[in-house]
XYZ file of C-alpha atoms in Angstrom:
523
model
C -147.271 80.228 167.958
C -149.671 80.355 170.900
C -153.375 80.989 171.447
C -153.643 84.389 173.105
C -157.424 84.420 173.514
C -160.663 82.938 172.122
C -163.813 85.046 172.263
C -166.850 83.868 170.353
C -165.733 82.941 166.839
C -162.614 85.137 167.108
C -159.228 83.602 167.908
C -156.116 85.708 168.492
C -152.820 83.952 167.821
C -149.475 85.276 169.082
C -146.287 84.534 167.153
C -142.762 85.802 166.478
C -142.394 87.137 162.942
C -138.862 85.754 162.578
C -139.942 82.178 163.306
C -143.478 81.867 161.879
C -145.877 83.508 159.434
C -149.628 83.992 159.622
C -150.654 85.689 156.401
C -154.176 86.940 155.795
C -156.214 84.054 154.394
C -153.937 81.351 155.834
C -155.542 78.553 157.848
C -154.336 76.683 160.928
C -155.383 73.587 162.834
C -155.543 74.065 166.610
C -155.507 70.510 168.013
C -155.891 69.673 171.676
C -153.125 67.632 173.249
C -152.367 64.813 173.694
C -154.758 63.056 171.249
C -154.593 65.714 168.510
C -158.007 64.430 167.325
C -160.155 67.282 168.634
C -159.707 70.896 167.677
C -160.570 73.854 165.474
C -159.818 75.092 161.979
C -159.171 78.829 161.979
C -158.466 81.307 159.192
C -156.442 84.493 159.622
C -158.248 87.682 158.547
C -155.845 90.362 159.862
C -152.531 90.998 161.633
C -151.664 93.483 164.376
C -148.553 94.433 166.293
C -148.304 93.634 169.971
C -148.895 96.353 172.538
C -147.465 95.924 176.015
C -146.542 98.014 179.092
C -143.352 99.953 178.524
C -143.643 99.924 174.706
C -143.780 103.702 174.496
C -140.758 104.077 176.771
C -138.817 101.516 174.704
C -139.529 103.354 171.428
C -138.473 106.674 172.980
C -135.287 105.102 174.309
C -134.463 103.638 170.887
C -134.873 107.044 169.242
C -132.602 108.627 171.880
C -130.003 105.887 171.382
C -129.955 106.488 167.624
C -129.591 110.225 168.252
C -126.928 109.727 170.916
C -124.902 107.406 168.671
C -123.869 110.432 166.597
C -122.238 111.959 169.680
C -120.635 108.685 170.855
C -122.753 108.651 174.023
C -123.967 105.174 174.993
C -127.165 104.959 177.044
C -127.850 102.112 179.387
C -130.480 99.807 177.769
C -131.808 96.463 178.916
C -130.650 93.700 176.536
C -133.201 91.609 174.617
C -136.210 93.811 175.175
C -136.208 94.826 171.519
C -137.310 91.304 170.487
C -140.727 91.877 172.035
C -141.448 94.377 169.285
C -141.196 91.575 166.704
C -144.125 89.663 168.166
C -147.342 89.899 166.165
C -150.987 89.133 166.788
C -153.100 87.375 164.158
C -156.875 87.721 164.323
C -158.485 84.519 163.032
C -162.038 83.264 162.605
C -163.180 79.775 163.579
C -164.303 78.012 160.383
C -164.681 74.347 161.352
C -164.556 71.963 164.287
C -162.356 68.871 164.125
C -163.933 65.850 165.842
C -162.165 62.492 165.760
C -160.033 63.833 162.940
C -163.044 64.811 160.789
C -164.112 68.347 159.892
C -167.582 69.457 160.999
C -169.621 72.613 161.393
C -168.456 74.512 164.459
C -170.932 74.160 167.343
C -169.321 76.545 169.853
C -166.797 74.125 171.371
C -163.316 75.509 172.142
C -160.127 73.713 173.266
C -157.984 74.292 176.330
C -154.701 76.181 176.026
C -152.799 72.903 175.811
C -152.832 72.750 172.022
C -150.676 72.123 169.008
C -150.953 74.747 166.242
C -149.933 73.917 162.692
C -150.644 75.332 159.228
C -153.087 73.413 157.041
C -151.764 72.358 153.634
C -153.708 72.999 150.424
C -154.417 69.292 149.817
C -155.927 68.841 153.267
C -158.062 71.963 152.949
C -159.435 71.125 149.504
C -160.205 67.494 150.446
C -162.212 68.613 153.460
C -164.230 71.468 151.981
C -164.588 70.290 148.355
C -165.144 66.517 148.274
C -164.942 64.578 145.006
C -167.662 66.061 142.770
C -170.576 63.961 141.524
C -171.016 66.237 138.477
C -167.601 67.894 138.000
C -167.437 71.261 136.277
C -164.445 72.274 134.196
C -161.839 73.805 136.501
C -161.432 77.575 136.237
C -159.446 78.372 139.393
C -156.517 77.161 141.451
C -155.467 77.158 145.101
C -151.784 77.191 146.024
C -150.864 75.598 142.712
C -153.648 72.998 142.825
C -156.529 73.102 140.354
C -159.928 73.253 142.028
C -162.870 71.371 140.511
C -166.313 72.235 141.847
C -169.430 70.093 142.013
C -172.123 71.316 139.602
C -175.160 70.633 141.853
C -173.632 72.867 144.549
C -173.907 75.854 142.197
C -177.696 75.907 142.651
C -179.613 78.183 143.026
C -178.753 81.864 143.712
C -175.241 83.106 142.904
C -173.663 86.565 142.942
C -170.447 87.689 141.240
C -169.448 91.108 142.512
C -166.478 93.466 142.622
C -165.435 96.935 141.549
C -165.370 97.840 137.882
C -162.487 96.155 136.085
C -161.863 93.575 138.834
C -162.712 90.593 136.603
C -166.412 89.848 137.146
C -167.125 88.984 133.521
C -163.959 86.843 133.484
C -165.446 84.588 136.184
C -168.925 84.751 134.633
C -167.567 83.527 131.298
C -165.745 80.687 133.055
C -168.995 79.628 134.749
C -170.950 79.936 131.515
C -168.481 77.818 129.541
C -168.251 75.217 132.322
C -172.046 74.862 132.526
C -172.400 74.721 128.735
C -169.785 71.949 128.602
C -171.972 69.998 131.027
C -174.985 70.522 128.702
C -176.712 72.823 131.170
C -178.897 75.363 129.289
C -177.778 78.932 129.972
C -179.363 82.297 129.091
C -177.356 85.522 129.434
C -178.711 89.076 129.419
C -175.690 90.946 128.084
C -175.877 94.745 128.378
C -172.326 95.449 127.167
C -171.922 92.959 124.321
C -169.216 91.048 126.202
C -170.553 87.528 125.680
C -171.716 87.563 122.056
C -168.283 86.509 120.727
C -167.885 83.490 122.974
C -167.472 80.181 121.103
C -170.573 78.221 120.112
C -173.149 80.687 121.469
C -176.507 81.787 120.080
C -176.207 85.586 120.027
C -179.717 87.013 119.674
C -180.765 90.624 119.102
C -184.454 91.438 119.526
C -185.911 92.940 116.362
C -183.045 91.597 114.250
C -182.372 87.857 114.458
C -184.842 87.271 117.312
C -188.484 87.848 116.329
C -190.827 85.832 118.546
C -193.881 84.242 116.976
C -196.926 85.378 118.986
C -198.659 82.094 118.208
C -195.779 80.299 119.961
C -194.960 82.635 122.863
C -198.525 83.731 123.691
C -200.128 87.082 124.343
C -198.312 87.589 127.686
C -195.155 88.691 125.891
C -197.070 91.357 123.966
C -198.612 92.608 127.217
C -195.113 92.929 128.734
C -193.924 94.942 125.747
C -196.888 97.331 125.805
C -196.577 97.871 129.568
C -192.839 98.585 129.338
C -192.686 100.722 126.186
C -195.987 102.542 125.816
C -198.472 101.720 128.620
C -202.151 102.522 128.233
C -202.975 105.613 130.250
C -206.644 105.042 131.142
C -208.164 102.265 133.204
C -210.858 101.740 130.576
C -208.379 101.175 127.750
C -206.214 98.929 129.921
C -209.212 96.881 131.029
C -210.435 96.452 127.449
C -206.962 95.407 126.287
C -206.488 92.911 129.136
C -209.879 91.288 128.469
C -210.006 91.389 124.684
C -206.422 90.311 123.914
C -206.860 86.720 125.238
C -210.215 86.612 123.427
C -208.520 87.664 120.177
C -206.057 84.777 120.476
C -208.878 82.322 121.185
C -210.987 83.527 118.262
C -208.047 83.408 115.858
C -207.089 79.904 117.031
C -210.661 78.649 116.526
C -210.766 80.262 113.083
C -207.547 78.521 111.988
C -208.643 75.203 113.480
C -211.964 75.162 111.613
C -210.128 75.621 108.330
C -207.502 73.023 109.114
C -204.769 75.666 109.198
C -201.813 76.145 111.525
C -202.594 78.749 114.169
C -201.092 82.102 113.192
C -201.465 85.529 114.734
C -199.377 88.691 114.557
C -199.413 92.431 115.155
C -200.762 93.408 111.689
C -203.781 91.130 112.191
C -204.454 92.496 115.693
C -204.144 96.068 114.460
C -206.041 95.887 111.160
C -208.590 93.107 111.400
C -209.623 92.919 115.021
C -212.334 95.108 116.572
C -211.260 96.012 120.091
C -214.537 97.679 121.100
C -214.794 100.131 123.961
C -215.381 103.100 121.666
C -213.234 104.869 119.097
C -210.944 106.452 121.687
C -210.053 103.100 123.264
C -209.768 101.384 119.885
C -207.442 104.099 118.563
C -205.309 104.025 121.735
C -204.746 100.274 121.501
C -204.048 100.315 117.773
C -201.526 103.178 118.118
C -199.541 101.079 120.535
C -199.732 98.037 118.312
C -198.507 100.131 115.385
C -195.499 101.260 117.437
C -194.630 97.649 118.278
C -195.067 96.646 114.629
C -192.725 99.403 113.432
C -190.065 98.214 115.850
C -190.156 94.770 114.242
C -190.248 92.961 117.584
C -192.546 90.108 116.535
C -192.709 87.800 113.549
C -195.335 88.580 110.901
C -197.133 85.326 110.085
C -200.447 86.353 108.514
C -198.888 88.220 105.564
C -198.096 86.345 102.295
C -195.057 84.034 102.605
C -191.680 85.238 101.337
C -190.382 84.108 97.960
C -187.280 81.913 97.742
C -185.214 84.943 96.678
C -186.403 87.008 99.654
C -185.608 84.185 102.061
C -182.087 83.846 100.640
C -181.544 87.595 100.900
C -182.562 87.464 104.541
C -179.109 86.139 105.486
C -178.872 85.244 109.178
C -181.385 82.795 110.596
C -184.189 84.459 112.539
C -185.170 82.723 115.775
C -188.911 82.944 116.334
C -189.386 80.208 118.920
C -187.399 80.296 122.159
C -188.089 76.593 122.676
C -185.947 75.758 119.643
C -183.102 77.943 120.912
C -183.473 76.337 124.357
C -183.030 72.855 122.892
C -179.792 74.050 121.301
C -178.697 75.512 124.634
C -179.116 72.067 126.191
C -176.619 70.818 123.624
C -173.981 73.295 124.829
C -174.935 76.453 122.891
C -175.785 79.187 125.442
C -178.344 81.847 124.507
C -176.917 85.380 124.658
C -179.406 88.235 124.448
C -177.390 91.172 123.172
C -178.920 94.250 124.843
C -176.047 96.654 124.185
C -177.381 100.076 123.184
C -180.991 98.968 123.650
C -183.342 101.388 125.391
C -183.897 100.536 129.044
C -187.657 100.134 128.537
C -187.046 97.620 125.780
C -184.481 95.784 127.920
C -187.088 95.583 130.676
C -189.711 94.233 128.288
C -187.331 91.646 126.845
C -186.127 90.306 130.195
C -189.631 90.159 131.657
C -190.996 88.371 128.584
C -188.102 85.897 128.383
C -188.411 85.125 132.098
C -192.083 84.308 131.562
C -191.229 82.039 128.647
C -188.493 80.296 130.640
C -190.938 79.700 133.491
C -193.230 77.905 131.040
C -190.300 75.852 129.766
C -189.373 74.904 133.347
C -192.948 73.806 134.019
C -192.859 71.700 130.853
C -189.534 70.156 131.905
C -191.095 69.235 135.242
C -194.178 67.685 133.605
C -192.009 65.670 131.221
C -189.686 64.596 134.056
C -186.732 65.766 131.936
C -185.348 68.189 134.519
C -183.255 70.182 132.053
C -183.511 73.400 134.039
C -181.615 76.583 133.109
C -179.102 78.994 134.586
C -180.018 82.647 134.003
C -177.164 85.197 133.961
C -178.241 88.765 134.781
C -175.581 91.395 134.146
C -176.260 94.527 136.256
C -179.874 93.428 136.761
C -180.916 96.591 138.609
C -180.719 98.594 135.382
C -183.571 96.781 133.650
C -185.658 94.791 136.136
C -187.447 95.895 139.266
C -186.713 94.771 142.796
C -190.020 92.887 142.793
C -188.995 90.968 139.670
C -185.610 90.085 141.171
C -187.326 88.760 144.292
C -189.668 86.691 142.127
C -186.674 85.254 140.254
C -184.891 84.050 143.388
C -187.974 82.816 145.276
C -190.027 81.293 142.472
C -186.868 80.073 140.746
C -186.164 77.590 143.547
C -189.566 75.966 143.035
C -189.448 75.703 139.242
C -185.736 74.872 138.837
C -184.532 78.220 137.447
C -181.065 79.034 138.863
C -179.659 82.559 138.677
C -176.290 84.307 138.509
C -176.237 88.044 139.246
C -173.166 89.924 138.011
C -172.784 93.430 139.417
C -170.354 96.092 140.579
C -173.137 97.658 142.694
C -174.267 94.970 145.152
C -176.126 97.565 147.207
C -178.538 97.892 144.273
C -179.658 94.278 144.688
C -182.370 93.568 147.276
C -181.173 92.320 150.660
C -183.155 89.132 150.071
C -180.744 88.134 147.307
C -177.910 87.933 149.833
C -180.046 86.378 152.555
C -180.972 83.541 150.184
C -177.552 83.381 148.563
C -176.045 79.984 147.799
C -172.651 81.073 146.461
C -170.675 84.309 146.449
C -167.832 85.084 144.044
C -166.177 88.160 145.523
C -163.528 90.303 143.887
C -162.164 93.616 145.126
C -164.681 95.843 146.905
C -163.849 99.138 148.557
C -167.156 100.865 149.301
C -168.381 100.267 152.849
C -172.044 100.076 151.776
C -171.179 97.347 149.261
C -169.267 95.396 151.906
C -172.130 95.663 154.398
C -174.671 94.543 151.813
C -172.624 91.549 150.678
C -172.109 90.563 154.329
C -175.841 89.971 154.813
C -175.497 86.403 153.556
C -175.982 83.530 155.981
C -172.537 81.942 155.771
C -169.987 84.628 156.553
C -169.484 87.846 158.492
C -168.707 91.463 157.735
C -165.203 91.251 159.251
C -164.241 88.506 156.800
C -165.717 90.303 153.783
C -164.145 93.609 154.827
C -160.734 92.026 155.355
C -160.585 89.959 152.168
C -162.417 92.283 149.768
C -159.879 95.053 150.240
C -156.799 92.787 150.119
C -157.445 90.389 147.244
C -154.513 90.234 144.818
C -155.086 90.765 141.113
C -156.745 87.785 139.357
C -157.877 86.329 142.688
C -161.363 85.895 144.104
C -163.007 84.809 147.332
C -165.492 81.970 146.808
C -167.795 80.998 149.634
C -171.038 79.050 149.811
C -172.287 75.588 148.958
C -169.375 75.134 146.546
C -166.880 75.397 149.425
C -168.999 74.024 152.284
C -169.271 77.644 153.494
C -165.516 78.004 153.856
C -164.068 81.315 152.538
C -161.621 80.110 149.878
C -159.311 82.557 148.110
C -158.456 81.192 144.678
C -156.496 82.301 141.644
C -158.685 82.621 138.537
C -157.215 80.803 135.547
C -156.964 82.164 132.016
C -159.934 81.733 129.727
C -159.553 79.361 126.763
C -157.548 80.770 123.820
C -159.492 83.255 121.748
C -161.988 84.110 124.491
C -161.709 87.780 125.578
C -161.755 88.050 129.400
C -163.625 91.358 129.431
C -165.078 94.050 127.238
C -162.736 96.601 125.693
C -163.081 100.190 126.852
C -162.615 102.685 124.042
C -160.705 105.829 124.942
C -159.504 108.987 123.269
C -156.019 108.140 124.561
C -155.784 105.025 122.373
C -154.637 107.163 119.425
C -151.653 108.444 121.411
C -150.670 104.882 122.297
C -150.867 103.838 118.657
C -148.766 106.833 117.580
C -146.162 106.125 120.268
C -145.978 102.455 119.258
C -145.560 103.329 115.583
C -142.730 105.771 116.399
C -140.894 103.130 118.433
C -141.149 100.646 115.562
C -139.718 103.259 113.131
C -136.796 103.905 115.505
C -136.070 100.153 115.776
C -136.171 99.783 112.002
C -133.695 102.655 111.663
C -131.347 100.926 114.083
C -131.656 97.710 112.041
C -130.774 99.455 108.775
C -134.360 99.936 107.656
C -135.212 96.230 107.916
C -138.490 95.170 109.481
C -138.220 94.407 113.182
C -138.652 90.603 113.638
C -141.623 90.540 116.090
């Protein structure tokens, strides 16, 4: 193998296919002689055949020879020239510089042509790009038969898992979720397909069913988010009255409870029936109609009505979570919070995510004040369906300052704002085929479009490209391991064709039983 040319970060290697291999994704060390202490680490991203003067004539001559062989006519042909056609060119990207035997960021230096080229073994690669972790996460992938264990702190702060539908995005997301939970990192998942609710030891919450926030605990901001998302006030007067009077209502109710030595309680029935909103009958009616709609949806806990009897509480069955802080404390103990949004109207999904984000921001501020530092990871599945671009930008920019890390899981990366990729810390890439998706993903600061284009269209099944802080910005193609027993890797797609499969299977079993004299087939 020889260096054919080096231009910028591109290196072209020339080799004979019968003697050497340079597969896509393979890495080589190019070390300058004689010390072999200075050099480059390169990674192959594509292969090409060699073109040279006389190639066309040689191919034509070969075709004529094969044709002439049938008539026993031998054409004069220069011996050995056919071996040139077996030479290949490998396009590689410079990934690291080797200085005094140590790997460093490449600074533009290139070696002379007097070099030694050798493949880099998996142990050497892993040791240099993934040092011994300070907070090891449970391993969920392997490289060339070696398990890879990532460092938890390097997962901060903005992560994207992307690939075409069915490529295994939720498989990786579940691995990350379980690994973080095992490290007692609080995790919150917004699950639009019901894929995470059956994971072991999770808190699966459904708004209006087993999740009914207490307004006295969560504050009036959550109610504002719900009204704005589901049934916004249409006039500036009504909106202004609502924005001013709602905080006043909370203050008045709190003072009332305090004077009587009671626990502060407030709910939708009280706001709708006992509070005078002012602003005229039209404004008052408009606000109360919206409150009635929210009340009928059962989104918030009723606390001012008479308490339930013992029998009613026992009939209630599943525990109702009314305070996200309590659920968050459980998440810190390894029980992730899963908000089941499957089948929920988009407006309600939007209201839920916005409200929960606001609550989590308050929790993060509290964690900072208390010096506890138990900050969360937020998993957003197909975020563009239920939150605006502005909200996504707020998540990734404000999140860095308050400790809120994010994981975006999507098969439509072009729907995410460019800023997500420009501020990206880690990318988990599965198969991508759409050029717009590839271009959008390539806008991150640690790789290039050629690499993404080459790897995204060639990744084998159950493999992923991981690049970012986890890999010291080195594009690492890994095999994703199986999930723990009993954990489904992905959601099940229901199809009309399932019934034909079941019928076919049943018929085969009947045939086997007939062959075995009517006895049950032993499997």
